[in-house]
Short mmCIF file of C-alpha atoms and ligand atoms in Angstrom, two decimals:
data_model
loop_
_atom_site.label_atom_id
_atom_site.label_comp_id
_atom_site.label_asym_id
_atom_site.label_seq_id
_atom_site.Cartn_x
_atom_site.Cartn_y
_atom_site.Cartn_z
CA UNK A 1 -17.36 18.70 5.01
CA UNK A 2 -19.25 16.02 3.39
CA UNK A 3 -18.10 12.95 1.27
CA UNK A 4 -18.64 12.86 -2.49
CA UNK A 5 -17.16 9.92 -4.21
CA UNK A 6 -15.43 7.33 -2.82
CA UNK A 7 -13.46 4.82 -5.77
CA UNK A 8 -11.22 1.61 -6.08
CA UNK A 9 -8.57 1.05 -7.78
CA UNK A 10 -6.70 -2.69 -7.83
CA UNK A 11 -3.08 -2.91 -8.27
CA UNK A 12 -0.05 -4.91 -8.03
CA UNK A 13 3.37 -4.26 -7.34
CA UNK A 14 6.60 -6.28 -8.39
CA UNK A 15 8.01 -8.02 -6.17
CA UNK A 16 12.03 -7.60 -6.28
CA UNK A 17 11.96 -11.75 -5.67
CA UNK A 18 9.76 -14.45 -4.62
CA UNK A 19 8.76 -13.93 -0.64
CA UNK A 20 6.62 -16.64 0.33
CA UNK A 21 5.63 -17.79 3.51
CA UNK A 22 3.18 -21.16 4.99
CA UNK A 23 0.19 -21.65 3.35
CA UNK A 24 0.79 -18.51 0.79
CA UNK A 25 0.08 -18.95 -2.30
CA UNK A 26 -0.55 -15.99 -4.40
CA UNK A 27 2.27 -13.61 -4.71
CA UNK A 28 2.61 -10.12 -3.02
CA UNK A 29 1.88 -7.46 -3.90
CA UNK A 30 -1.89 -7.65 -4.14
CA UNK A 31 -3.83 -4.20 -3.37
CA UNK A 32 -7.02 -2.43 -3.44
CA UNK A 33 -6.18 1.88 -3.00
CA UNK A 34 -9.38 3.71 -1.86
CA UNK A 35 -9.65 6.85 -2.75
CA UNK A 36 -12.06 9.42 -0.75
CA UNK A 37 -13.59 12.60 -2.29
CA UNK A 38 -14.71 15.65 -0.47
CA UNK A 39 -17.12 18.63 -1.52
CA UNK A 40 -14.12 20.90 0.09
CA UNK A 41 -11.50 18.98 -2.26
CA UNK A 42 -9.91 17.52 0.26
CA UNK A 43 -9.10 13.84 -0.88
CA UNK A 44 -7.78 10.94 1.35
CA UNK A 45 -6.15 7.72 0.16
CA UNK A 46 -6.40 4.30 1.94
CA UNK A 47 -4.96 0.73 1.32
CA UNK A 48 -6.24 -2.96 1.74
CA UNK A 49 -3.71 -5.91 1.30
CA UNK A 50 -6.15 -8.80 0.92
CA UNK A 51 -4.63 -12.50 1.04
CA UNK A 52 -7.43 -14.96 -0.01
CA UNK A 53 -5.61 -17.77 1.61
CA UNK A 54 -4.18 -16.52 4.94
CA UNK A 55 -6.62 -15.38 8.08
CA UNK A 56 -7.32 -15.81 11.61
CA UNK A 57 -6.27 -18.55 14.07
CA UNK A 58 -7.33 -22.31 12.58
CA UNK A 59 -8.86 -20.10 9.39
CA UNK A 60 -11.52 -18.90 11.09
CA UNK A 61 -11.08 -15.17 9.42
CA UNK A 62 -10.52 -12.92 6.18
CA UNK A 63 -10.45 -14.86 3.20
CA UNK A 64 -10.76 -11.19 1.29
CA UNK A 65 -9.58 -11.02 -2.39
CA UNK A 66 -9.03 -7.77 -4.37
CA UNK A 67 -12.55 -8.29 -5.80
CA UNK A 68 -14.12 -8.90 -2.67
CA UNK A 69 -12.63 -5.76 -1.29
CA UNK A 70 -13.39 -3.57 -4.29
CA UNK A 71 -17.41 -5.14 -3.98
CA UNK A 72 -17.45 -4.62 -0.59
CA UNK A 73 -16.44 -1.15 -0.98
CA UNK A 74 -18.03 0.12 -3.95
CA UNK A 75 -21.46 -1.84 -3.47
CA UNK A 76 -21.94 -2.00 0.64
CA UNK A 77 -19.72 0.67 2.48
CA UNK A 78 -19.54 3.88 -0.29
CA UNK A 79 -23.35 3.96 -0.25
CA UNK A 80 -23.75 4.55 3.79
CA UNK A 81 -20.46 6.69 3.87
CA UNK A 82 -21.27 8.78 0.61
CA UNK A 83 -22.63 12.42 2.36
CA UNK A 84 -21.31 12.10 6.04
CA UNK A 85 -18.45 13.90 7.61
CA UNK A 86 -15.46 12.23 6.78
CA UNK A 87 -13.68 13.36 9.91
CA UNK A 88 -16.14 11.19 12.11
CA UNK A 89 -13.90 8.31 11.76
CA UNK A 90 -15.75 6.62 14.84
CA UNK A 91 -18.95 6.88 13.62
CA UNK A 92 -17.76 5.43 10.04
CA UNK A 93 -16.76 2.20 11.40
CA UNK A 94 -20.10 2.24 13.66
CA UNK A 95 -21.88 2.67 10.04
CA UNK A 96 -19.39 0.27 8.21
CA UNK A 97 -19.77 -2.61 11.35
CA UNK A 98 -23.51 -1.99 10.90
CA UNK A 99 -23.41 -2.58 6.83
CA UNK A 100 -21.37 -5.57 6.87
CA UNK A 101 -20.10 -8.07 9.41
CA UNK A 102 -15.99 -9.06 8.82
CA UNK A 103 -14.16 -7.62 6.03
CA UNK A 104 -11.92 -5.87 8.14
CA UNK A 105 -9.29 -5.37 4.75
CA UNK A 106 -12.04 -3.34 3.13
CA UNK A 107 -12.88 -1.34 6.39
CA UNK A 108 -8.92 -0.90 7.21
CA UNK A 109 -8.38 0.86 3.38
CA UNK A 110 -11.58 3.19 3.91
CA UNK A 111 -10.78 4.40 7.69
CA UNK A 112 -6.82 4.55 6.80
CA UNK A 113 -8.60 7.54 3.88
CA UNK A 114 -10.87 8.84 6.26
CA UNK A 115 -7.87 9.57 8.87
CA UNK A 116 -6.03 10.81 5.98
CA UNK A 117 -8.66 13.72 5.04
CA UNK A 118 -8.84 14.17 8.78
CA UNK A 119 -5.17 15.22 8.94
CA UNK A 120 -4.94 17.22 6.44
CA UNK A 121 -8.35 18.80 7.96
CA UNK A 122 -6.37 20.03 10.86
CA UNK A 123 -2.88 20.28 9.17
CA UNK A 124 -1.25 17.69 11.40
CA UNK A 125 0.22 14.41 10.31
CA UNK A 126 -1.87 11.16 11.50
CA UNK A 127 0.44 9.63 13.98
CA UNK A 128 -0.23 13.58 15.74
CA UNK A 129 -3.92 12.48 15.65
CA UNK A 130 -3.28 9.34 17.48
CA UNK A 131 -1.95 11.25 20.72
CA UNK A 132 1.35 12.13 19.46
CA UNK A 133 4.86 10.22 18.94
CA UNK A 134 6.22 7.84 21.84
CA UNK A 135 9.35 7.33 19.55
CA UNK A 136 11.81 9.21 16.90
CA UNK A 137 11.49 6.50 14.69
CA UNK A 138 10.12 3.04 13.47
CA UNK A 139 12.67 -0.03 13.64
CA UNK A 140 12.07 -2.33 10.78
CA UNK A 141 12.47 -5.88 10.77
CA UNK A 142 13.10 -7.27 7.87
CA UNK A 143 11.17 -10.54 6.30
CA UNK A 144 13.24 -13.26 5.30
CA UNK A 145 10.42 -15.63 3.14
CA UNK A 146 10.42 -19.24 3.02
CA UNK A 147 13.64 -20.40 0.90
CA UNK A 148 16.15 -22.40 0.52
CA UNK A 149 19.14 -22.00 3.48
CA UNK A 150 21.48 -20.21 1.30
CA UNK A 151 19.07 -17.86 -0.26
CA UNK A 152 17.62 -16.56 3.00
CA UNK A 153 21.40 -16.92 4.65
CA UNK A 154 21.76 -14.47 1.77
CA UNK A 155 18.57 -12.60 2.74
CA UNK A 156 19.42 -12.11 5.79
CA UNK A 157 22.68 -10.77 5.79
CA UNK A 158 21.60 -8.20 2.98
CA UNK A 159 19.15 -6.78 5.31
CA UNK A 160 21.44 -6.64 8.40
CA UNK A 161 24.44 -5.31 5.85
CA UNK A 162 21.90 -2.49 5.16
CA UNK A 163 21.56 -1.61 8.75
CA UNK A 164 18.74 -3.87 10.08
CA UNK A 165 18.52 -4.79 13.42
CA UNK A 166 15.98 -7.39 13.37
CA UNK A 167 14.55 -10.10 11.09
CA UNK A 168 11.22 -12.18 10.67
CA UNK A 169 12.37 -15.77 9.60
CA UNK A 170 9.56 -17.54 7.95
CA UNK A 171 9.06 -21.36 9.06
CA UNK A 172 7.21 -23.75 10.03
CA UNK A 173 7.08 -25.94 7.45
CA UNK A 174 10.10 -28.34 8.58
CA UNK A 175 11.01 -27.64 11.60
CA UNK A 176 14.43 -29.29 11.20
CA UNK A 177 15.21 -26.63 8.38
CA UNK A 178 14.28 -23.60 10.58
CA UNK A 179 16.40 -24.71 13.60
CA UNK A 180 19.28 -25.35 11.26
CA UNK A 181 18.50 -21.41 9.57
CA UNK A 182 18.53 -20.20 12.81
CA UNK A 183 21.63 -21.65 13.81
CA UNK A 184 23.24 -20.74 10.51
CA UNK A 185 21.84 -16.62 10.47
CA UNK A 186 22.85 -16.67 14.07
CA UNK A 187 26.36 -17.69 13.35
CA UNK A 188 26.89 -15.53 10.59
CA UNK A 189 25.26 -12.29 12.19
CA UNK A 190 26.47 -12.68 15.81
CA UNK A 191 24.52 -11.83 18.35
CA UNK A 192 23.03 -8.00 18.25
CA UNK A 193 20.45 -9.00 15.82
CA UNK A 194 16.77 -10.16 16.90
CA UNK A 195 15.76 -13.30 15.15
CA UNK A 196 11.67 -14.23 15.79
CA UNK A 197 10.67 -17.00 13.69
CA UNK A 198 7.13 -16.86 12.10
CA UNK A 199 5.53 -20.34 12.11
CA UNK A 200 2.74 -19.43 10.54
CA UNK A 201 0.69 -21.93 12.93
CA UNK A 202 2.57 -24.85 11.32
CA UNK A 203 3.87 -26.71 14.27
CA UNK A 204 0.61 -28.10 15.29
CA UNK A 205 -0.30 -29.15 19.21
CA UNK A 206 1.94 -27.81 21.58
CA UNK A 207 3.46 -30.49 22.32
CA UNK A 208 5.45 -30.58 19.01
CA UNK A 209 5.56 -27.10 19.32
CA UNK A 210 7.41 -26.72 22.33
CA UNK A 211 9.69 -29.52 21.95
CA UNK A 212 10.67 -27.15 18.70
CA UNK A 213 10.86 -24.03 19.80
CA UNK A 214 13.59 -25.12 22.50
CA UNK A 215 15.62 -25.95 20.10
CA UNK A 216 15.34 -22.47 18.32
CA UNK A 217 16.00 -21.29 21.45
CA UNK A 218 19.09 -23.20 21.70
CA UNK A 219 19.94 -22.29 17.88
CA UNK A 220 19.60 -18.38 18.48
CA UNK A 221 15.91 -17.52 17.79
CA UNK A 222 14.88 -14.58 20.51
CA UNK A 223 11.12 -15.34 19.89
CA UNK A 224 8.48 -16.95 18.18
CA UNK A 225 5.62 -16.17 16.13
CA UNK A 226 2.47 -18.05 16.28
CA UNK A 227 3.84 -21.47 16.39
CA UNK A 228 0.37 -23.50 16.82
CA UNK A 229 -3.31 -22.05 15.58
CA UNK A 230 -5.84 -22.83 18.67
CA UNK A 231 -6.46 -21.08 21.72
CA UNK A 232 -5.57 -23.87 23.85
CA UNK A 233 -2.49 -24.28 22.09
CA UNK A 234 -1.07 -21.06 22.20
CA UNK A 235 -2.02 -20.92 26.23
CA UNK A 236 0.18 -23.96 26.27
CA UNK A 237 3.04 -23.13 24.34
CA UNK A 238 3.24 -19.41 26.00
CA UNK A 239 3.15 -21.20 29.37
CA UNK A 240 6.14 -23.27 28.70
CA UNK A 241 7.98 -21.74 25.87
CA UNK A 242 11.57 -20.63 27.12
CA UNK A 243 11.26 -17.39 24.41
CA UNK A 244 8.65 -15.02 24.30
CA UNK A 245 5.38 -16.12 22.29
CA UNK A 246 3.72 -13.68 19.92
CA UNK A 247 0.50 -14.18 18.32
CA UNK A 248 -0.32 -12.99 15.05
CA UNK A 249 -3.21 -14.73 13.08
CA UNK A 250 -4.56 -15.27 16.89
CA UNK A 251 -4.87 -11.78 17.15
CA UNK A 252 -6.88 -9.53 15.26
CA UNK A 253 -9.11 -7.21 17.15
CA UNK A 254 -9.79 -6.03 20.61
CA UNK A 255 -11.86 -9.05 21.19
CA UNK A 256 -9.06 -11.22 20.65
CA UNK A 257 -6.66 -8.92 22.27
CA UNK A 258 -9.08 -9.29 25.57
CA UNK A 259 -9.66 -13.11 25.41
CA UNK A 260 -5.36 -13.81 24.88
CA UNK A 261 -4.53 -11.31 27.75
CA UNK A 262 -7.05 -13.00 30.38
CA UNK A 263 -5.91 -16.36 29.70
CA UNK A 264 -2.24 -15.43 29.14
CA UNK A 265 -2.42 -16.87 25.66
CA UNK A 266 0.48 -15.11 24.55
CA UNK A 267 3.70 -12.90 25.56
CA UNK A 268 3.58 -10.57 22.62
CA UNK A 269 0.91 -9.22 19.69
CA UNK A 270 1.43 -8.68 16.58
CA UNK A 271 -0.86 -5.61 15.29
CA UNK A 272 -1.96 -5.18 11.60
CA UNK A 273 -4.57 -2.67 10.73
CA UNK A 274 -5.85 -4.44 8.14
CA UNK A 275 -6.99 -7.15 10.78
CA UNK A 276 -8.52 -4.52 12.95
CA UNK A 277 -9.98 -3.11 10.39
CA UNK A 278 -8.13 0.37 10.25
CA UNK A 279 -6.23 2.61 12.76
CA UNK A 280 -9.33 2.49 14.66
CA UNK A 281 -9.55 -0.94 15.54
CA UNK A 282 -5.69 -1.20 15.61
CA UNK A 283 -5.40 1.06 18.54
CA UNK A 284 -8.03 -0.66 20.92
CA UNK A 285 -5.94 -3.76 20.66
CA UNK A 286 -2.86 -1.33 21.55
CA UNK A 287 -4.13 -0.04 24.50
CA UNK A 288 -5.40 -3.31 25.65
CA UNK A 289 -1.22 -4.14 25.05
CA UNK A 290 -0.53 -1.69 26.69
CA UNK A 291 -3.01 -1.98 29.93
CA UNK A 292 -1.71 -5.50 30.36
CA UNK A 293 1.84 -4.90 29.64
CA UNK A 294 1.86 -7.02 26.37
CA UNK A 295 4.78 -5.65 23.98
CA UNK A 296 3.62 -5.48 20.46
CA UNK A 297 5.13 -5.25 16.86
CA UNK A 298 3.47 -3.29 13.73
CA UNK A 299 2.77 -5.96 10.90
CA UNK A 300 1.11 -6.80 7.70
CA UNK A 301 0.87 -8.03 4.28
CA UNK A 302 3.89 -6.33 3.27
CA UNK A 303 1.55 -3.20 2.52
CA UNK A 304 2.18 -0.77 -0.85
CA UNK A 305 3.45 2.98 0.52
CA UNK A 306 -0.48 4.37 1.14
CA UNK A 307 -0.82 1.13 3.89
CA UNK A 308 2.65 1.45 5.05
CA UNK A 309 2.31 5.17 5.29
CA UNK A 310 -0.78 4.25 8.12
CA UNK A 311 1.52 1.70 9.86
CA UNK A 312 4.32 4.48 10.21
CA UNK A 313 1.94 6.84 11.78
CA UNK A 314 0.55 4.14 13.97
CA UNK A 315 4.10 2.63 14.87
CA UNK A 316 5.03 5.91 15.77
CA UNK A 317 1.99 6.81 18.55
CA UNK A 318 0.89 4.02 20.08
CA UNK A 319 2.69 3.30 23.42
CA UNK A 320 2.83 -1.05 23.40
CA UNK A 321 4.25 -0.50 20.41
CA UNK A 322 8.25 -0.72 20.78
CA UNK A 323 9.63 -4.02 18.98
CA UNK A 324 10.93 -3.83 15.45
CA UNK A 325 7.73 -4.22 13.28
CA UNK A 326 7.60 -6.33 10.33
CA UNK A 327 6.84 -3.38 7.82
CA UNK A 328 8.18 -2.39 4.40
CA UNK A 329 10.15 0.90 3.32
CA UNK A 330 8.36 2.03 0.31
CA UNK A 331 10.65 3.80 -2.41
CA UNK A 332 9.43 4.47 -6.03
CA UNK A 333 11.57 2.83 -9.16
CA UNK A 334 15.62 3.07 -8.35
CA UNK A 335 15.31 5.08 -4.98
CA UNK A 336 15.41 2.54 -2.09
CA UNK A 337 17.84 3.31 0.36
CA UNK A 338 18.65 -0.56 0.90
CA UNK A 339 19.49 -3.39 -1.46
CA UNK A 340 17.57 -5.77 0.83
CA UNK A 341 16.38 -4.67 4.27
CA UNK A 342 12.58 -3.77 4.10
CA UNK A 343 13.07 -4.02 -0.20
CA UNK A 344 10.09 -5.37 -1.14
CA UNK A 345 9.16 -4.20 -4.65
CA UNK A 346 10.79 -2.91 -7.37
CA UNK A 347 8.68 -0.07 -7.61
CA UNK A 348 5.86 2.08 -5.28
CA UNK A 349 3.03 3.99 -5.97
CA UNK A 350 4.60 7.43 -4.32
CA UNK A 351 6.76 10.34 -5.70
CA UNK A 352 9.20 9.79 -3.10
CA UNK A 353 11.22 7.30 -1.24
CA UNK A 354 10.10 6.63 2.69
CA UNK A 355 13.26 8.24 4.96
CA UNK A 356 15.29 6.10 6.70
CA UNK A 357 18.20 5.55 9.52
CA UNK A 358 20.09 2.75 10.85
CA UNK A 359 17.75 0.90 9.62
CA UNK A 360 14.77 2.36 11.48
CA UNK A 361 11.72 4.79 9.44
CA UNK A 362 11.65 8.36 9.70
CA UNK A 363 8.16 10.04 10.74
CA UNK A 364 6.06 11.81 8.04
CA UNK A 365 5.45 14.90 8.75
CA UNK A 366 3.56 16.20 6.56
CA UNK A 367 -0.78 16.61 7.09
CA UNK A 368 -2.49 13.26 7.13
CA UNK A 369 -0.55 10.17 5.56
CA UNK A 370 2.30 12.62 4.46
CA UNK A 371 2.81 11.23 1.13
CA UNK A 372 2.23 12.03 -2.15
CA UNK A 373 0.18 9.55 -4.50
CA UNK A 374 2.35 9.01 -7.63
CA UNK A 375 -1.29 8.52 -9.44
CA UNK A 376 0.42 7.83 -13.14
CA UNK A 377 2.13 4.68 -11.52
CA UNK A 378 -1.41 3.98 -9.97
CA UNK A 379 -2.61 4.08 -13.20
CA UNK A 380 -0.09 1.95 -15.14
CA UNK A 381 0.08 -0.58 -12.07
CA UNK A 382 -3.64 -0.93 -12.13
CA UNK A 383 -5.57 -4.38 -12.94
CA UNK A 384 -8.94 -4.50 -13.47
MG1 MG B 1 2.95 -13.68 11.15
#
């Protein structure tokens, strides 16, 4: 089997409100779908979620846009892939890594495609690729954006009212307001939920940082996400944090995932695929997790269904995996099964709604992703 065509296609979603987080500016709901042709009609479909203005510890990363994604793909990558086996998913990101340095969004949406044909290939869903499930299911945890106290109060008890058992508070802005959220979602929801709050790197050295974080502790917060940007800052805080410390725009690949576990520069990682560049890269940093007993979430950019449909598959297989990941549940126009919890966007770019229970997601089954591309919504949701 040999690769024909490979095309782009930006689109944005609605969001159902305004979820914003530190240092975000755009909107959600931002995406570049890849599409994969084969000369045996198989097709596969992939997903980048670029954010221009959010990357890798102190900046140092992404920076992709929906046009740099859609150049990157169309003018660098579809050229070297275009007549190879699309089922060598290895050698791909050899080739890709070889064309261009970085631009790990670009590389996640054409590996999450390549898996995809793969799958259906062999008849087997993805996360059966990956080794197999190590769970029934995929606990979500819902994000609660950067608002005002009574609209993420209100946030938050949606989400937990639809089943949720776990909820990414964004922060790190004032640090007074997220200790007094804390306390306030913590009163009001008792004790069975998880509360991590995401800092986004905003509370600086770790002096400041730890001097805050003990009083989330003492408000209710069970972790914390990424509360200063450097290295030496996040060895510091994880050293004398009294919750666990998870590091998110510190971690991207398996490079990163080496240099935090040797210098114990975190407790827990947060995995994306999109900043490993694809389920490829995703699952080196997972078995690094796992090899140094480092428990990891699932997370992203609040991905459309085809991205989300790779983190499910992921989620599902890899074994470091096991806290409630920061992921959406993808439902097309007046199907979600929750008001709030993992509602993201008023509509999706699938026939059919993602299946849910208490609050957790339901594998797909089906060969590869296991969805089915609602390609008119593609069409009308499409930008340039
Ligand atoms: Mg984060």
């Amino acid at each position: 089997m040999k690769i024909t065509a490979i095309d782009v296609f930006p689109f944005r979603l609605k969001p159902r409100r305004d979820f914003k987080w530190a240092g975000l500016r755009e909107d959600l709901g931002g995406f570049v779908a890849v599409k994969i042709e084969t000369d045996e009609g198989l097709v596969g479909w992939g997903e980048a979620t670029p954010l221009p203005d959010w990357g890798g510890a102190a900046g140092r990363r992404s920076g992709e846009t929906q046009a740099t994604v859609v150049a990157i793909v169309r003018d660098v990558i579809a050229p070297v892939l275009i007549g190879t086996d699309p089922t060598a998913v290895t050698a791909a990101r050899k080739a890709m890594d070889l064309a261009v340095i970085g631009n790990n969004y670009a590389k996640c949406a054409i590996d999450i495609a390549l898996h995809d044909i793969w799958g259906k290939s062999v008849g087997l869903p993805i996360y059966k690729l990956l080794g197999g499930a190590m769970r029934d299911s995929v606990y979500v945890s819902h994000m609660v954006g950067l608002m005002g106290d009574r609209e993420a109060l209100e946030e938050a008890v949606g989400a937990a009212g639809d089943g949720l058992k776990a909820l990414q508070i964004k922060g790190g802005v004032d640090a007074e307001r997220d200790v007094r959220l804390i306390a306030a979602i913590r009163r009001e929801l008792g004790s069975d939920i998880m509360l991590r709050l995401d800092a986004n790197q905003g509370y600086r050295d770790a002096r400041n940082a730890v001097t805050i974080i003990e009083k989330l502790k003492d408000a209710g917060a069970n972790a914390v996400e990424q509360p200063a940007a450097n290295l030496s800052s996040m060895i510091e805080v994880t050293r004398q944090s009294p919750i666990p410390v998870m590091a998110d725009e510190s971690c991207w690949d398996i490079v990163d995932a080496v240099e935090l576990a040797g210098v114990r520069g975190t407790d827990w990682i947060s995995i994306y695929l999109a900043k490993a560049g694809g389920l490829y890269g995703a699952g080196k940093v997972g078995a690094v997790a796992d090899a140094m007993n480092i428990r990891c979430d699932v997370n992203g950019s609040i991905e459309s269904a085809i991205g989300n449909a790779a983190n499910i598959h992921f989620a599902l297989a890899a074994p470091s995996v096991d806290l409630a990941c920061v992921i959406p549940i993808n439902a097309p126009a007046g199907t979600h099964p929750y008001k709030v919890g993992g509602n993201y966007y008023v509509d999706d770019v699938v026939t059919a709604p993602f299946a849910v229970r208490d609050g957790a997601l339901l594998p797909l089954d089906k060969p590869g992703l296991g969805i089915e591309i609602d390609e008119e919504n593609l069409a009308r949701y499409r930008e340039h």
